[in-house]
PDB file of C-alpha atoms and ligand atoms in Angstrom:
ATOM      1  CA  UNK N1188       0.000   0.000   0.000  1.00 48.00           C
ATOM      2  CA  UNK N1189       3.174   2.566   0.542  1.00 64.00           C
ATOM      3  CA  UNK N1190       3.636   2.156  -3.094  1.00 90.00           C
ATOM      4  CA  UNK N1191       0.326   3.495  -4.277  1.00 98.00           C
ATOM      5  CA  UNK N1192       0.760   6.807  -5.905  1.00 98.00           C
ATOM      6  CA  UNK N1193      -2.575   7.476  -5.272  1.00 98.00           C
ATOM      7  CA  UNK N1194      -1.956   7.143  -1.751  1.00 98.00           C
ATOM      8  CA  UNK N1195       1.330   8.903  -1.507  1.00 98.00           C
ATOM      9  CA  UNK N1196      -0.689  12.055  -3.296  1.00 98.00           C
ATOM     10  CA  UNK N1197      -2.704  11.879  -0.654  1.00 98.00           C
ATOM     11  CA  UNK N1198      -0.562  12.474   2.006  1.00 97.00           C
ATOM     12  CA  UNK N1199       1.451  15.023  -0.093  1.00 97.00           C
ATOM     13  CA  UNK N1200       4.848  12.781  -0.647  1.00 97.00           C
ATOM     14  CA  UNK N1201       4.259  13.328  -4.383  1.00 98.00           C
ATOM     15  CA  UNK N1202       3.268  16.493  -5.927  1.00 98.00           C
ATOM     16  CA  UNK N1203      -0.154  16.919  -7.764  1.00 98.00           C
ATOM     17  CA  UNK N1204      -2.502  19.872  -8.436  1.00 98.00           C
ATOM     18  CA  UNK N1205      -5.280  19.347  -6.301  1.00 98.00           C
ATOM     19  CA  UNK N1206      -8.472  21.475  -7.215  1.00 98.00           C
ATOM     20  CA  UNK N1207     -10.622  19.667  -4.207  1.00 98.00           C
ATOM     21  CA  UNK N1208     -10.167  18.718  -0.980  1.00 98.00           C
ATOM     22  CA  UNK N1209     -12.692  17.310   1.682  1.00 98.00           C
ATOM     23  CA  UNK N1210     -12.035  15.284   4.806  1.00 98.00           C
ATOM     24  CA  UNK N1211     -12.657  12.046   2.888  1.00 98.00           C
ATOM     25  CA  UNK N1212     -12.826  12.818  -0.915  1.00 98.00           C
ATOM     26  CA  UNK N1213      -9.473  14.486  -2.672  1.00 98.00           C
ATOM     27  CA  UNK N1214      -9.481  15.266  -6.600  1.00 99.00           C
ATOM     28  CA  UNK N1215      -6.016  16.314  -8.465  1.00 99.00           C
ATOM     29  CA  UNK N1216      -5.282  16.761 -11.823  1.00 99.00           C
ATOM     30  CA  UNK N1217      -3.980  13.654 -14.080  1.00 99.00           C
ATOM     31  CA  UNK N1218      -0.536  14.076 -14.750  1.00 98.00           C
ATOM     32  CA  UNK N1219      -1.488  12.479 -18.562  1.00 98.00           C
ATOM     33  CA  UNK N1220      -4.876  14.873 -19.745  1.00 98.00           C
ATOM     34  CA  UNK N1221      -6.983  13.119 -22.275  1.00 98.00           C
ATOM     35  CA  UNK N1222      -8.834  16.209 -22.580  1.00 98.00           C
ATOM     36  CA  UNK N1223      -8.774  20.125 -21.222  1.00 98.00           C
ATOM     37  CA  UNK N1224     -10.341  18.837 -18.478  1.00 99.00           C
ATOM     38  CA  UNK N1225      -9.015  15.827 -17.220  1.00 99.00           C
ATOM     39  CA  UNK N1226      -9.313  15.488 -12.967  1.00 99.00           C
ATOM     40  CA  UNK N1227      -9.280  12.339 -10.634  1.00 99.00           C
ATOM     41  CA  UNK N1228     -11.581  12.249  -7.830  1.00 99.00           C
ATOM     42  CA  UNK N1229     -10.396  10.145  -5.142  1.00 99.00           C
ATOM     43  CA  UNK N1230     -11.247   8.365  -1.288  1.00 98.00           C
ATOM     44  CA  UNK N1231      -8.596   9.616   0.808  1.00 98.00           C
ATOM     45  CA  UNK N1232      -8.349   5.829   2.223  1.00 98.00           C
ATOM     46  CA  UNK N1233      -6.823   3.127   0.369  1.00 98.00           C
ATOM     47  CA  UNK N1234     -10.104   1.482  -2.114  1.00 98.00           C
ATOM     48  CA  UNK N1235      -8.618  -1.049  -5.092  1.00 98.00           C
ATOM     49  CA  UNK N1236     -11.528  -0.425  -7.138  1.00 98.00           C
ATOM     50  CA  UNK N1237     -15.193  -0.305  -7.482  1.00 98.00           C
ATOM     51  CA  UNK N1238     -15.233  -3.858  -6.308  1.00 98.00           C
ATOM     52  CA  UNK N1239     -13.818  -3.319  -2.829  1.00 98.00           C
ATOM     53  CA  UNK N1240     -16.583  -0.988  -1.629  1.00 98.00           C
ATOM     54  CA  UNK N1241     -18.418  -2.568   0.698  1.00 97.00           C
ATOM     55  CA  UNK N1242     -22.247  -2.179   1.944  1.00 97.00           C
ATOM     56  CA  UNK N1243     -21.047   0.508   4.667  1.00 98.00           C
ATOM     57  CA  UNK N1244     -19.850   2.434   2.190  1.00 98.00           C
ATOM     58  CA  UNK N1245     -22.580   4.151   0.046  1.00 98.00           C
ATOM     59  CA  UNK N1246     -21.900   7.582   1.883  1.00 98.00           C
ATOM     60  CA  UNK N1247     -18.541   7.481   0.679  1.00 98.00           C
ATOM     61  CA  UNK N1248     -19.615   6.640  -3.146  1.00 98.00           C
ATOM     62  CA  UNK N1249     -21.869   9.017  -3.288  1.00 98.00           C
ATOM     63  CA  UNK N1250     -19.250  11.577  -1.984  1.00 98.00           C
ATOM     64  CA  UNK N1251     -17.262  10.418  -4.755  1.00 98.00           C
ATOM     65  CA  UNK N1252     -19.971  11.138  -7.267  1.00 98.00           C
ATOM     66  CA  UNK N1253     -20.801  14.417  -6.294  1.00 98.00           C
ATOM     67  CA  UNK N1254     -17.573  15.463  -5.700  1.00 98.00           C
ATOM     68  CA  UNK N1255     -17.045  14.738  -9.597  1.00 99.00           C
ATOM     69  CA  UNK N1256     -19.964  16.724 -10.465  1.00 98.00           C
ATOM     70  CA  UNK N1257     -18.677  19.669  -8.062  1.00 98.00           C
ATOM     71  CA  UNK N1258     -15.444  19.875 -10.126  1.00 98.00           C
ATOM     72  CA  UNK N1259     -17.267  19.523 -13.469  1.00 98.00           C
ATOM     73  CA  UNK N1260     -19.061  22.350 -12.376  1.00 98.00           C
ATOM     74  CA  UNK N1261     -16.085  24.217 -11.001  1.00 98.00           C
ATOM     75  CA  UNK N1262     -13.980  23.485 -14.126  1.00 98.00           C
ATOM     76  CA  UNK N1263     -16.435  25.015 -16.210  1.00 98.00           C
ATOM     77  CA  UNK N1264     -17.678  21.939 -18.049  1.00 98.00           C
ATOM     78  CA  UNK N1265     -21.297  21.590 -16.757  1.00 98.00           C
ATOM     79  CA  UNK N1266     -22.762  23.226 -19.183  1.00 98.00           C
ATOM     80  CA  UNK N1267     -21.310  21.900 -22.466  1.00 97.00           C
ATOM     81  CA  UNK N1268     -21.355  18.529 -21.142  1.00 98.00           C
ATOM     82  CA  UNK N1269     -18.567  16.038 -19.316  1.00 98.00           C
ATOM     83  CA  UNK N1270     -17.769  12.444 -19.194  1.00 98.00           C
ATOM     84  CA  UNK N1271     -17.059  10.315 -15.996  1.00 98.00           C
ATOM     85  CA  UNK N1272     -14.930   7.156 -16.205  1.00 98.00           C
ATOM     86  CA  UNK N1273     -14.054   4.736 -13.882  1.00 98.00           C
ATOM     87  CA  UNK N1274     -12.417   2.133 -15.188  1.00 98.00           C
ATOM     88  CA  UNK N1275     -12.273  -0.983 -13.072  1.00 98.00           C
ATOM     89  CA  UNK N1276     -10.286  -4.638 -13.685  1.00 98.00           C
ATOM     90  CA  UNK N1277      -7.381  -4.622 -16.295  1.00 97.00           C
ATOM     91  CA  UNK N1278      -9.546  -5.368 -19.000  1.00 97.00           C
ATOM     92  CA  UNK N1279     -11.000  -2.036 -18.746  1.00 97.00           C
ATOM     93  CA  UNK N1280      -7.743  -0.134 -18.942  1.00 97.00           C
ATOM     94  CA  UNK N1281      -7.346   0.203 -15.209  1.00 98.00           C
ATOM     95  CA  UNK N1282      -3.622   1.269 -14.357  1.00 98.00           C
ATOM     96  CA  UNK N1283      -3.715   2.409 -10.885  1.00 98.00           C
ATOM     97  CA  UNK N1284      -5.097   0.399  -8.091  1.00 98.00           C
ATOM     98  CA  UNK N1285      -6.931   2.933  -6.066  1.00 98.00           C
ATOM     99  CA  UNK N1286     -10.419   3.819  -6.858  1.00 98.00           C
ATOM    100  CA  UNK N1287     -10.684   7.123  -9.196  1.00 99.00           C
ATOM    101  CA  UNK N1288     -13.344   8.729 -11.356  1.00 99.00           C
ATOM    102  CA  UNK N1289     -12.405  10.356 -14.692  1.00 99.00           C
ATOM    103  CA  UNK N1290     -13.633  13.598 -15.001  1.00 99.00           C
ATOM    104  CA  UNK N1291     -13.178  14.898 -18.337  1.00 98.00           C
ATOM    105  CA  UNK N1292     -14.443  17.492 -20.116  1.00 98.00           C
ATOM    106  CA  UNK N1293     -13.656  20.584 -22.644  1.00 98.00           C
ATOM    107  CA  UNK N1294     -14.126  18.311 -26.134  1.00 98.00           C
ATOM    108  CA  UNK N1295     -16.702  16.495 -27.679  1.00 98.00           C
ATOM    109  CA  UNK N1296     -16.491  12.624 -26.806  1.00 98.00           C
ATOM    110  CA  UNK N1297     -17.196   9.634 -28.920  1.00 97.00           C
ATOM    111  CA  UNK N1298     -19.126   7.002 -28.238  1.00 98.00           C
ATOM    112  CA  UNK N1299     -18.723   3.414 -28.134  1.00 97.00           C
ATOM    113  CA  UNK N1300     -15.233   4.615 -25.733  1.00 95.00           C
ATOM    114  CA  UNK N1301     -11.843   3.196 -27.250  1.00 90.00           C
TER     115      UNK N1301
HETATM  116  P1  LIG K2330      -6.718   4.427 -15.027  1.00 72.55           P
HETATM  117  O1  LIG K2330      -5.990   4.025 -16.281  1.00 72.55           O
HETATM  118  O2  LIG K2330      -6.274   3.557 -13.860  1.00 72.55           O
HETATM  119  O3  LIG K2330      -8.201   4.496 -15.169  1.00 72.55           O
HETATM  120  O4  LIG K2330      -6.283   5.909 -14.726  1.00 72.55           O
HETATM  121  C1  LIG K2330      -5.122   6.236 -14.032  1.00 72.55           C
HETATM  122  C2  LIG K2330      -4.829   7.687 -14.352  1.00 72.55           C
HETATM  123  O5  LIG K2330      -3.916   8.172 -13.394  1.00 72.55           O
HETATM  124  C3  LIG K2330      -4.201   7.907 -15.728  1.00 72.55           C
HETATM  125  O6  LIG K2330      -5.008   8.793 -16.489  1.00 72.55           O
HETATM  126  C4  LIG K2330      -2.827   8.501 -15.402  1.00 72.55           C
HETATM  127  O7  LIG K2330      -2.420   9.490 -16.307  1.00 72.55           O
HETATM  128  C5  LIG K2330      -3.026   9.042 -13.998  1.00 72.55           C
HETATM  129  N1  LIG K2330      -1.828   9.029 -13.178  1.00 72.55           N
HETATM  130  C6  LIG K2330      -0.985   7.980 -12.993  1.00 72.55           C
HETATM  131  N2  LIG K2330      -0.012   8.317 -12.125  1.00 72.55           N
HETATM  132  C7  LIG K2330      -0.254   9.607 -11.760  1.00 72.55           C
HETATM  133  C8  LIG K2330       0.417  10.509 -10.881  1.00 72.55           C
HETATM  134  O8  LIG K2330       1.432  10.194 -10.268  1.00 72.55           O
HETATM  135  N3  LIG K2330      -0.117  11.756 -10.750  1.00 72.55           N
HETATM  136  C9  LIG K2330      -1.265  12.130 -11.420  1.00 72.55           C
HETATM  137  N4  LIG K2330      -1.700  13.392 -11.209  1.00 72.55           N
HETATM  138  N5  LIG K2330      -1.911  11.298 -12.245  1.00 72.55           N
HETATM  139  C10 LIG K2330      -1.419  10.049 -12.412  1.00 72.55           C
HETATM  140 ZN1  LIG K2331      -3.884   3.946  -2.558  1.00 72.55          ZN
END
């Protein structure tokens, strides 16, 4: 778990630009943008993926969700429209094991996704 980068953003051992911070929810902006707007919205505690949230955990997803609407909405992209990703399993394109919505938003998306 030290090695998550996820994780060590959290806790401010590696740099990131946050744009949100709450006592449970943190959202940063990826280091790789696939669009203008391109943020990660985060639990502060260690979650592998969608699949390791638990019954006693709803409060916390739906922190997560609105959270990623409150930075759509900060960035500017609410009105023109936004995509939220979460990719979950390998399969899916998953590359970092700690639970993150996509928040993208600035260009027109496709759709069936890549
Ligand atoms: P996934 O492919 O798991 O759905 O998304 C992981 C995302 O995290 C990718 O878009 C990638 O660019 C981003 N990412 C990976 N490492 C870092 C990092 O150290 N800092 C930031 N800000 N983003 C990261
Ligand atoms: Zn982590």
């Amino acid at each position: 778990m030290e090695e998550c980068p996820f994780c060590r953003i959290v806790k401010g051992d590696l740099p990131s630009q946050k744009v949100y911070e709450g006592e449970r929810v943190v959202a940063f902006r990826d280091i790789r943008p696939q669009a203008p707007v391109h943020v990660l919205v985060i639990p502060r505690r260690h979650v592998g993926s969608l699949l390791e949230l638990g019954d006693a955990d709803g409060d916390l997803a739906g922190e997560l969700l609105l959270t990623a609407v409150r930075v759509a909405r900060q960035e500017g992209v609410d009105r023109d429209g936004f995509r939220l990703v979460v990719n979950t399993g390998w399969r899916s394109g998953q590359t970092v094991g700690h639970l993150h919505i996509h928040v993208l938003g600035g260009r027109i998306f496709r759709w069936p996704p890549g």
